[in-house]
Structures are given as C-alpha cells and as structure tokens.
GROMACS .gro file of C-alpha atoms in nm:
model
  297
    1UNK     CA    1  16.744   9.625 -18.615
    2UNK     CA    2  17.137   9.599 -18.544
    3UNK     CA    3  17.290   9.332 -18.733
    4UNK     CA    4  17.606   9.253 -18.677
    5UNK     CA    5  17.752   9.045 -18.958
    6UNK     CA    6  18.132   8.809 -18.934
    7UNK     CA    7  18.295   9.064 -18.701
    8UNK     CA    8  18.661   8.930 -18.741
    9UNK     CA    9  18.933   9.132 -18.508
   10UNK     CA   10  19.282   8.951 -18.451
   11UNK     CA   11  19.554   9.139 -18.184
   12UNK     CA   12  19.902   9.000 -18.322
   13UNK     CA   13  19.838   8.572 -18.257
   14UNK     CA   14  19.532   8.622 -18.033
   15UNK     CA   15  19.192   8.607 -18.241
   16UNK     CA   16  18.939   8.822 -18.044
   17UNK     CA   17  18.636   8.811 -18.302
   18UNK     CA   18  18.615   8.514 -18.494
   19UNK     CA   19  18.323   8.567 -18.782
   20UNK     CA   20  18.102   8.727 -18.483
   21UNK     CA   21  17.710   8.744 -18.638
   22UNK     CA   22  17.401   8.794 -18.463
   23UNK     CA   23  17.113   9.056 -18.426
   24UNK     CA   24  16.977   9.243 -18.198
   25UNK     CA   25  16.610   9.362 -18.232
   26UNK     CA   26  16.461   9.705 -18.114
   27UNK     CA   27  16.168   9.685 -17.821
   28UNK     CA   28  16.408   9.404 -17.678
   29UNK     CA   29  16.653   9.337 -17.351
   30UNK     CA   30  16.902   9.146 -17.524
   31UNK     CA   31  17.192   8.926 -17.279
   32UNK     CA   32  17.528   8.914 -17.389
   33UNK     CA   33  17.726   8.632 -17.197
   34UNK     CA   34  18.040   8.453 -17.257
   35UNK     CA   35  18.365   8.360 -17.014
   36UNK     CA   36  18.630   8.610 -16.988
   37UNK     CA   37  18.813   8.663 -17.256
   38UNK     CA   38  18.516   8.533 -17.444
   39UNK     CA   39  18.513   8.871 -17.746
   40UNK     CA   40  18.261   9.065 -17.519
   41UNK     CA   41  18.454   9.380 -17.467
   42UNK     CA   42  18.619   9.400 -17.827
   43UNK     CA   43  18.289   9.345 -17.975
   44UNK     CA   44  18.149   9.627 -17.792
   45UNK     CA   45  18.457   9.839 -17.864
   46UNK     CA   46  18.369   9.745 -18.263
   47UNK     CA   47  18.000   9.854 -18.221
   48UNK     CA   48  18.073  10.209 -18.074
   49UNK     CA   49  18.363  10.282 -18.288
   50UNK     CA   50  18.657  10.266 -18.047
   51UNK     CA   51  18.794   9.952 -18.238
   52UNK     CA   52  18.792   9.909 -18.661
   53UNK     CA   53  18.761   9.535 -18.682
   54UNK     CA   54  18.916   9.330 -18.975
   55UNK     CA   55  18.622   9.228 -19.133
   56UNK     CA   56  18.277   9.216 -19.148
   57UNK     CA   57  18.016   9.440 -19.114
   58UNK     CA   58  17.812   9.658 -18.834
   59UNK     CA   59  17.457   9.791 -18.950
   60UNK     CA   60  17.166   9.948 -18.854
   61UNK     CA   61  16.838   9.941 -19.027
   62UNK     CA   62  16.972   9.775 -19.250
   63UNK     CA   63  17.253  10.042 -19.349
   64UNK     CA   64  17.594  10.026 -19.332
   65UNK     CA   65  17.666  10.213 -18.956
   66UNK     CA   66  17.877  10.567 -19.039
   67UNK     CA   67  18.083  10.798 -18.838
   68UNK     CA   68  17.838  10.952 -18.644
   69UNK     CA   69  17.795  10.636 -18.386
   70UNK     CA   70  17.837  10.883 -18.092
   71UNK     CA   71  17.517  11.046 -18.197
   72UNK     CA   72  17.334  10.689 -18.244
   73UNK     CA   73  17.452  10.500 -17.887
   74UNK     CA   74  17.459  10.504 -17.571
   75UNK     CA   75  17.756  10.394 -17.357
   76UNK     CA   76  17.791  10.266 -17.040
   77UNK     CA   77  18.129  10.112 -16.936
   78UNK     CA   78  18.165   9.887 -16.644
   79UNK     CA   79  18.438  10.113 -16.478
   80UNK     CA   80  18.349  10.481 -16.372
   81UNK     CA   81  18.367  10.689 -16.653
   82UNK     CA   82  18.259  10.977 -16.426
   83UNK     CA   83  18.464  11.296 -16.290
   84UNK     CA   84  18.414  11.251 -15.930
   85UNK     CA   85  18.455  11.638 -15.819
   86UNK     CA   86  18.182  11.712 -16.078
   87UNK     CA   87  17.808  11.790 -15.984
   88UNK     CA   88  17.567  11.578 -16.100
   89UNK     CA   89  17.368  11.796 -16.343
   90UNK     CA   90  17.682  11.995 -16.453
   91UNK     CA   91  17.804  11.644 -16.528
   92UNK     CA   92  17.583  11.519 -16.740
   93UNK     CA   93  17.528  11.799 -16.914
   94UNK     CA   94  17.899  11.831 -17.051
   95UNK     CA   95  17.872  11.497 -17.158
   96UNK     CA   96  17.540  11.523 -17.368
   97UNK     CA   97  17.734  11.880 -17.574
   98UNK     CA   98  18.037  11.661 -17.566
   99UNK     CA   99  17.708  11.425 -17.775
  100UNK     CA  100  17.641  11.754 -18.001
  101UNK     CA  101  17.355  11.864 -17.829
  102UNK     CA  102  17.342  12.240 -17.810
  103UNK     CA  103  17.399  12.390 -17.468
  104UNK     CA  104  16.990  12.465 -17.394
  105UNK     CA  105  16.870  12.114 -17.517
  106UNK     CA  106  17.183  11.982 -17.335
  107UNK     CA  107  17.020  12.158 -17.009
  108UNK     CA  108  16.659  12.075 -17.070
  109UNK     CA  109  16.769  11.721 -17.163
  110UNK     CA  110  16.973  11.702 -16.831
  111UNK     CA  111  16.639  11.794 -16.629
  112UNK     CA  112  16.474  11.518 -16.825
  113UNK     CA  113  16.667  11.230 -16.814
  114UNK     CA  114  16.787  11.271 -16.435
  115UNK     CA  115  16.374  11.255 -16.378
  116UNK     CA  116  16.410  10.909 -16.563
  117UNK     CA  117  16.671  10.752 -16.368
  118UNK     CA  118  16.532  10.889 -16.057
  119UNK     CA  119  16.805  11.093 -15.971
  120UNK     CA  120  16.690  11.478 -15.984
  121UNK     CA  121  16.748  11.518 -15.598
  122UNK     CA  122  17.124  11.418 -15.668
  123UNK     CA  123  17.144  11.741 -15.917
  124UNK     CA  124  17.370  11.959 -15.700
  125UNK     CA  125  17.561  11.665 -15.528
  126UNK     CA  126  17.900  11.578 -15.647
  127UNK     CA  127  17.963  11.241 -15.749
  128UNK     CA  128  18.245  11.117 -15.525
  129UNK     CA  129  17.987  11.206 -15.235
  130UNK     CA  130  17.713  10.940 -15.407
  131UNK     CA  131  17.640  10.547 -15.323
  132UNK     CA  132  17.760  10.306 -15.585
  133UNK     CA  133  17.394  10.258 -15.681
  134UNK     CA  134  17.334  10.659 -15.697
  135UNK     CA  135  17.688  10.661 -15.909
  136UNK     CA  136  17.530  10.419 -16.136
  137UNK     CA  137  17.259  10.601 -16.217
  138UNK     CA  138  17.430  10.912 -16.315
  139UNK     CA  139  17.641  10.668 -16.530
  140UNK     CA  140  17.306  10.543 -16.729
  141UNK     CA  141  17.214  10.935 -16.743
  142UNK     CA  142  17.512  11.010 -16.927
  143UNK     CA  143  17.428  10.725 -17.197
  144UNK     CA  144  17.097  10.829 -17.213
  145UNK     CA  145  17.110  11.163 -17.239
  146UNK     CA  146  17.173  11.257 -17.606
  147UNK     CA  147  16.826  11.014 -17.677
  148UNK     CA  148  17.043  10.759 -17.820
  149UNK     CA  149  16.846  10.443 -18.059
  150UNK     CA  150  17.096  10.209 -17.967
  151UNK     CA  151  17.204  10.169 -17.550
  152UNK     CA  152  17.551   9.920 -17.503
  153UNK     CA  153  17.586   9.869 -17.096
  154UNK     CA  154  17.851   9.638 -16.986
  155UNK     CA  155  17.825   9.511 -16.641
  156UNK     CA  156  17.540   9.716 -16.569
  157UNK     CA  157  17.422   9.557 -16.264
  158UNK     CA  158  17.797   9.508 -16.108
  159UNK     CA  159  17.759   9.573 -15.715
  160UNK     CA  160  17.409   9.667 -15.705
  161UNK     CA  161  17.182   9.555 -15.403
  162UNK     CA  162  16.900   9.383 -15.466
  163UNK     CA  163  16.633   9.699 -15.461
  164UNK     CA  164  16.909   9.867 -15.688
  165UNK     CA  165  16.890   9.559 -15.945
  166UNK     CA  166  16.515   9.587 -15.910
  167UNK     CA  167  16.485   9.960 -15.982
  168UNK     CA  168  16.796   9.901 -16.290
  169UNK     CA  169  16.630   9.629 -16.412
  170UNK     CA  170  16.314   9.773 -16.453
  171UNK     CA  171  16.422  10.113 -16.611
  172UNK     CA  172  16.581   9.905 -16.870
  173UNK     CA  173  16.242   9.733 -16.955
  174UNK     CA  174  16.103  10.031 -17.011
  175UNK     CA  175  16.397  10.174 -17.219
  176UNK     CA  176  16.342   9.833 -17.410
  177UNK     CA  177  15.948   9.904 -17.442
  178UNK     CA  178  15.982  10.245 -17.576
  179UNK     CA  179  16.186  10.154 -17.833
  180UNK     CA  180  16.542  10.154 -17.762
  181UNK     CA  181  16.782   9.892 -17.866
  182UNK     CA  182  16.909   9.728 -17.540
  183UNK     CA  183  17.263   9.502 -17.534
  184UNK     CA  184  17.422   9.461 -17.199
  185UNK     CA  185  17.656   9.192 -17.098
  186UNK     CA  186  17.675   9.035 -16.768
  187UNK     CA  187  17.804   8.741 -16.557
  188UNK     CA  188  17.486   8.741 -16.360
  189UNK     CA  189  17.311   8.437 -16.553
  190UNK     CA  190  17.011   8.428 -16.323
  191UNK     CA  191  16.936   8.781 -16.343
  192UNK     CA  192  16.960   8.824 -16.735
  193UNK     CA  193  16.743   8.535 -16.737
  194UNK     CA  194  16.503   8.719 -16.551
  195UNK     CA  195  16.531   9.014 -16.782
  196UNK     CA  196  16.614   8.932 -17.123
  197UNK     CA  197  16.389   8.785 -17.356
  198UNK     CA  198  16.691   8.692 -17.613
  199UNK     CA  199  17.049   8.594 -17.518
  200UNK     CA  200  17.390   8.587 -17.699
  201UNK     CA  201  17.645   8.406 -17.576
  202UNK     CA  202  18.016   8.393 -17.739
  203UNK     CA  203  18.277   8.213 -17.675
  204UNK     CA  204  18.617   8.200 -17.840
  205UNK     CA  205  18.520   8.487 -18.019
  206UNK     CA  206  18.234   8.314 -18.213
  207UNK     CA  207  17.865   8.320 -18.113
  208UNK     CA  208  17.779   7.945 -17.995
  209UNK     CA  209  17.391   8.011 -17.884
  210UNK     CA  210  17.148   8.316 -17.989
  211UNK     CA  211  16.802   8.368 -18.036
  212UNK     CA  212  16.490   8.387 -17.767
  213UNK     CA  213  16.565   8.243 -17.419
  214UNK     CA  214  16.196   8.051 -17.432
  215UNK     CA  215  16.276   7.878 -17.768
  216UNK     CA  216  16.654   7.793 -17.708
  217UNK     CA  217  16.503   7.621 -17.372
  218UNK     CA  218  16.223   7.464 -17.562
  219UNK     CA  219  16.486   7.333 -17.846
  220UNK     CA  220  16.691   7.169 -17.566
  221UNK     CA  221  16.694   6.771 -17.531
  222UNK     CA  222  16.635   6.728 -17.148
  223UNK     CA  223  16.467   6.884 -16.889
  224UNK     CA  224  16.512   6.914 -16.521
  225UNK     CA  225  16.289   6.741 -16.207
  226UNK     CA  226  16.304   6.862 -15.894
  227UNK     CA  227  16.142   6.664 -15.549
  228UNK     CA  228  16.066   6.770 -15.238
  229UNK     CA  229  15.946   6.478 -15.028
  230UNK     CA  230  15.794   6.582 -14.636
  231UNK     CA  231  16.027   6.293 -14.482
  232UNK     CA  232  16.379   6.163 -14.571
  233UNK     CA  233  16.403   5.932 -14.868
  234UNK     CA  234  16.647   5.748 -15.015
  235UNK     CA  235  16.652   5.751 -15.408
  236UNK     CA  236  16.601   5.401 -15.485
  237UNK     CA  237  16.253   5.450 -15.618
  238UNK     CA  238  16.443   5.652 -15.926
  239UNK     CA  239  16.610   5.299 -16.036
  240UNK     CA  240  16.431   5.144 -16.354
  241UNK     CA  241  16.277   5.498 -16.454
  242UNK     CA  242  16.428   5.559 -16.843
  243UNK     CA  243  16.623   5.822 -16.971
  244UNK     CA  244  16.696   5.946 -16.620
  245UNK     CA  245  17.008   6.048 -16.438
  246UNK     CA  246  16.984   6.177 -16.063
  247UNK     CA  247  17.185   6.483 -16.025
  248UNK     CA  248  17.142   6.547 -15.682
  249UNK     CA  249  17.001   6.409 -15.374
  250UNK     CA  250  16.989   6.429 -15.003
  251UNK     CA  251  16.772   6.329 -14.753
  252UNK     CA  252  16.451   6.503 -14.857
  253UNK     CA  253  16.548   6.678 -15.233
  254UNK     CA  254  16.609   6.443 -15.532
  255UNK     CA  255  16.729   6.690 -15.883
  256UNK     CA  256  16.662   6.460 -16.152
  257UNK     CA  257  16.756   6.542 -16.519
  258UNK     CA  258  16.543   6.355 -16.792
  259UNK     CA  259  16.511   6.378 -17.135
  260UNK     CA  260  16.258   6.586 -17.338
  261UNK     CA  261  16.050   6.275 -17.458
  262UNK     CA  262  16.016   6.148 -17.054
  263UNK     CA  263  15.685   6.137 -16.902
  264UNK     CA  264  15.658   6.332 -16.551
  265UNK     CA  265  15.370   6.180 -16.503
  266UNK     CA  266  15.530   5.892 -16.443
  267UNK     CA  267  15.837   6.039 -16.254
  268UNK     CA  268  15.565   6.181 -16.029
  269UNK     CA  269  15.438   5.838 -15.985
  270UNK     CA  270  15.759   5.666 -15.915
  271UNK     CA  271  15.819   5.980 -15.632
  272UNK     CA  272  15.517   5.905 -15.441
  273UNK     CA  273  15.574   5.536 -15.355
  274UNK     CA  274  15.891   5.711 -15.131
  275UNK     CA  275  15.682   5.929 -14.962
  276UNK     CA  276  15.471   6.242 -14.938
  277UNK     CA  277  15.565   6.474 -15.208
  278UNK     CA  278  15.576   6.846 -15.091
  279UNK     CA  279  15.698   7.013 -15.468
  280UNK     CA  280  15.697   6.837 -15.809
  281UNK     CA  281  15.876   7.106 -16.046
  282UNK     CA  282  15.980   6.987 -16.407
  283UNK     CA  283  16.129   7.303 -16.582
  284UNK     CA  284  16.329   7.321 -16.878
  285UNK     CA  285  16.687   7.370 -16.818
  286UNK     CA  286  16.818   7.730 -16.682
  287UNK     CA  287  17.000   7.999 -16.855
  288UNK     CA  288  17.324   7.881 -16.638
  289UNK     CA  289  17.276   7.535 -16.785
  290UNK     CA  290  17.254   7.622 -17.149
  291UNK     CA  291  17.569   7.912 -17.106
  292UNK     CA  292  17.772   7.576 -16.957
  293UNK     CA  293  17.667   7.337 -17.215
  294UNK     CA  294  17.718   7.613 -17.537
  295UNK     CA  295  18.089   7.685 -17.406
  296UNK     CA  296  18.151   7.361 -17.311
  297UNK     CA  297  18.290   7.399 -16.967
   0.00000   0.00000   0.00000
C-alpha cells in the first residue's frame, strides 16, 4: 500500500500541495486527474524523490519511504526521456545499471522486459528511427526494467492510436494484476474510466474525490437518461415528470438528468406516449461528470 499522507509543497506565494492524502492500493490501476496546474506533476516529483515537500509524509507498507526510491519505482515522464541515437536494447540496458542492476541481470532483464512490452524486434533499432507508439514502449521498458513495486506514468497514453491505447492499456492491467502498484495521470477521462478501478482527482492542490470509480458513482445524487425515439419528438411528454431536468434534446435524442430516488420506470413510461423508443439507457453519471462537479468548473 502507498499512502500518501498531507503532502504540503509551497513555491514562494504559489501553494502546489495543499495537505495532499490519499492511497493507492497494490493489484490496482489507479487515475490521477485534476486541471492543469491542479498539484499533479509536483506530487509526482514528491513521490520519486525529485522534490522534498514541506510536510507530510510518503510511505510504503506502511514505512516511512527512504532514499533508495530509484530502486522501488518506476518512472515514466510524459516528455521523451530517451537518447534518440541510442539502440533500443543498449538503451534500456544503461538505464536499468543506471537502477543498480549489475551489468548481466541488466542484460538478461533487458531481453525480458522488451518481450513484455512487445518490443524485442525493435532491439537493434535506434530510437529516433521508431513510431511514437514504438517510442512509448521503450519508454515503459525503461520504468520497468529494474522490477520496480511501485510504476508512476504521467500521460501515458498521450498520442497513441487507438490499437496503441488498446495494447497500453492492457499491459498495464496486467502490470496491475501481478502485483504492481499502478498511478498514472491523464486528461483522457473516458479512457481512465475504462481502465481504472479507483480515481484521484486534485484540484488546487488538495484531493476533492478518491476512492473506487463504482462507489463514487453509486454515492452520487442523480443519474443520467438517455432516449432514442425511431421518429422525431418533441420533449413535451418530459413536462410534469419530478425531479427531472432535460439536458439535451433534438429531434429524436432526449438526455435527461434525474435524481437518484426517480423511478425509470416511469420515465420509460412517460417516453413511450411520444413514440417508439429505440434505446432506454439510465446510467449513473460518467467519470467526466463527477471530475466537473469535484473541481467545480
């Protein structure tokens, strides 16, 4: 378990961290959202080392985290951290000695971990000749490489086509399952809500929602109907229906947002004197809904 406990980190009048606390369980995919200049980065600075904070407290299993944090994570910044003239292997083998890894177990664990990512055909390519989803896989090797317990990626998904976010997303899930601790942040709300199972979102520098996607969703006070009708409507059949606001409508899609103690049932009724109904869907709110309301903007 990582616990990260009132993180405070001011630069001259500008408060970056602001009391930061959450956790961040192993065997998970855990999001971490917030606007720009939300404490994202300096947090992640704080947990690898790179920035001392003012106060509070990093640990792991329970421990106070020490000096040896390189040994522990795995980094993966959103820029290139790569040397483009390098070869691939040769590459990410100076980085896992530069981890401590002795020059043999750096080599075998090279061989290894290029196998994982799915890049051992790129071993003898340089990495200025690679595509920017071939460049970030050799940029997940090199965080991977020394075996770290703990794996920070920031932007991870930035540029990717979709068989690329497919093939990312799913070597992270199995990071996650075999027991690494997983924290990435991203601006892509629909695809860590596809991913992660618990979210993180800070704004200010203070966390303002954490804990397990399905629960915050369950916890919320409204829910979200969406109509499909097989002709045009108009939405005059929503008017009398409590503790309903229409969101959006044209002629054949009505978005409804009701609160949690509404019947669809009834909704569902009240749709079907307009017309044929094509899709009913009554979902909780989405991951984009619950960032917007938690920040406030």
């Amino acid at each position: 378990m990582l616990e990260i406990e009132g993180l405070r980190k001011r630069y001259g009048g500008t408060v970056a961290l602001d009391g930061c606390t959450f956790t961040v369980a192993p065997k998970r995919l855990v999001g971490l959202l917030g606007p720009n200049g939300a404490g994202k980065t300096t947090l992640m600075r704080c947990l690898l080392g790179l920035v001392v904070p003012d106060g509070g407290e990093v640990r792991w299993l329970g421990a106070p985290l020490d000096g040896d944090r390189g040994r522990r994570f795995g980094y993966m910044p959103e820029e290139r951290g790569l040397y483009p003239s390098m070869r691939v292997a040769e590459q990410v083998r100076y980085f896992a000695m530069l981890s401590g890894l002795p020059s043999a177990a750096a080599a075998e664990a090279t061989t290894g971990v290029l196998h994982r990512v799915g890049a051992s055909d790129l071993s003898e390519r340089r990495v200025e000749e690679l595509s920017h989803g071939n460049q970030q896989r050799i940029q997940l090797a090199v965080a991977l490489v020394h075996d770290p317990e703990i794996l920070v990626l920031d932007e991870p998904f930035a540029g990717l086509d979709p068989l690329g976010v497919d093939q990312f997303g799913a070597l992270l899930l199995d990071l996650a399952a075999d027991g690494t601790t997983v924290l990435f942040s991203s601006h892509q709300l629909d695809l860590v809500q596809h991913l992660c199972q618990d979210i993180v979102t800070i704004d200010r520098g203070r966390v303002v929602l954490a804990g397990e996607l399905e629960q915050l969703q369950r916890a919320t006070a409204h829910r979200r109907v969406t109509v499909v009708f097989a002709e045009p409507s108009t939405t005059a059949w929503t008017t009398g229906l409590p503790n309903i606001t229409v969101e959006r409508a044209d002629d054949r899609h009505v978005q409804l947002r009701l609160e949690a103690d509404s019947d669809p049932d009834h909704v569902l009724r009240a749709a079907r004197t307009a017309g044929s109904v094509l899709r009913f869907d009554y979902e909780p709110p989405s991951l984009e809904e619950l960032f917007r309301e938690a920040v406030g903007r």
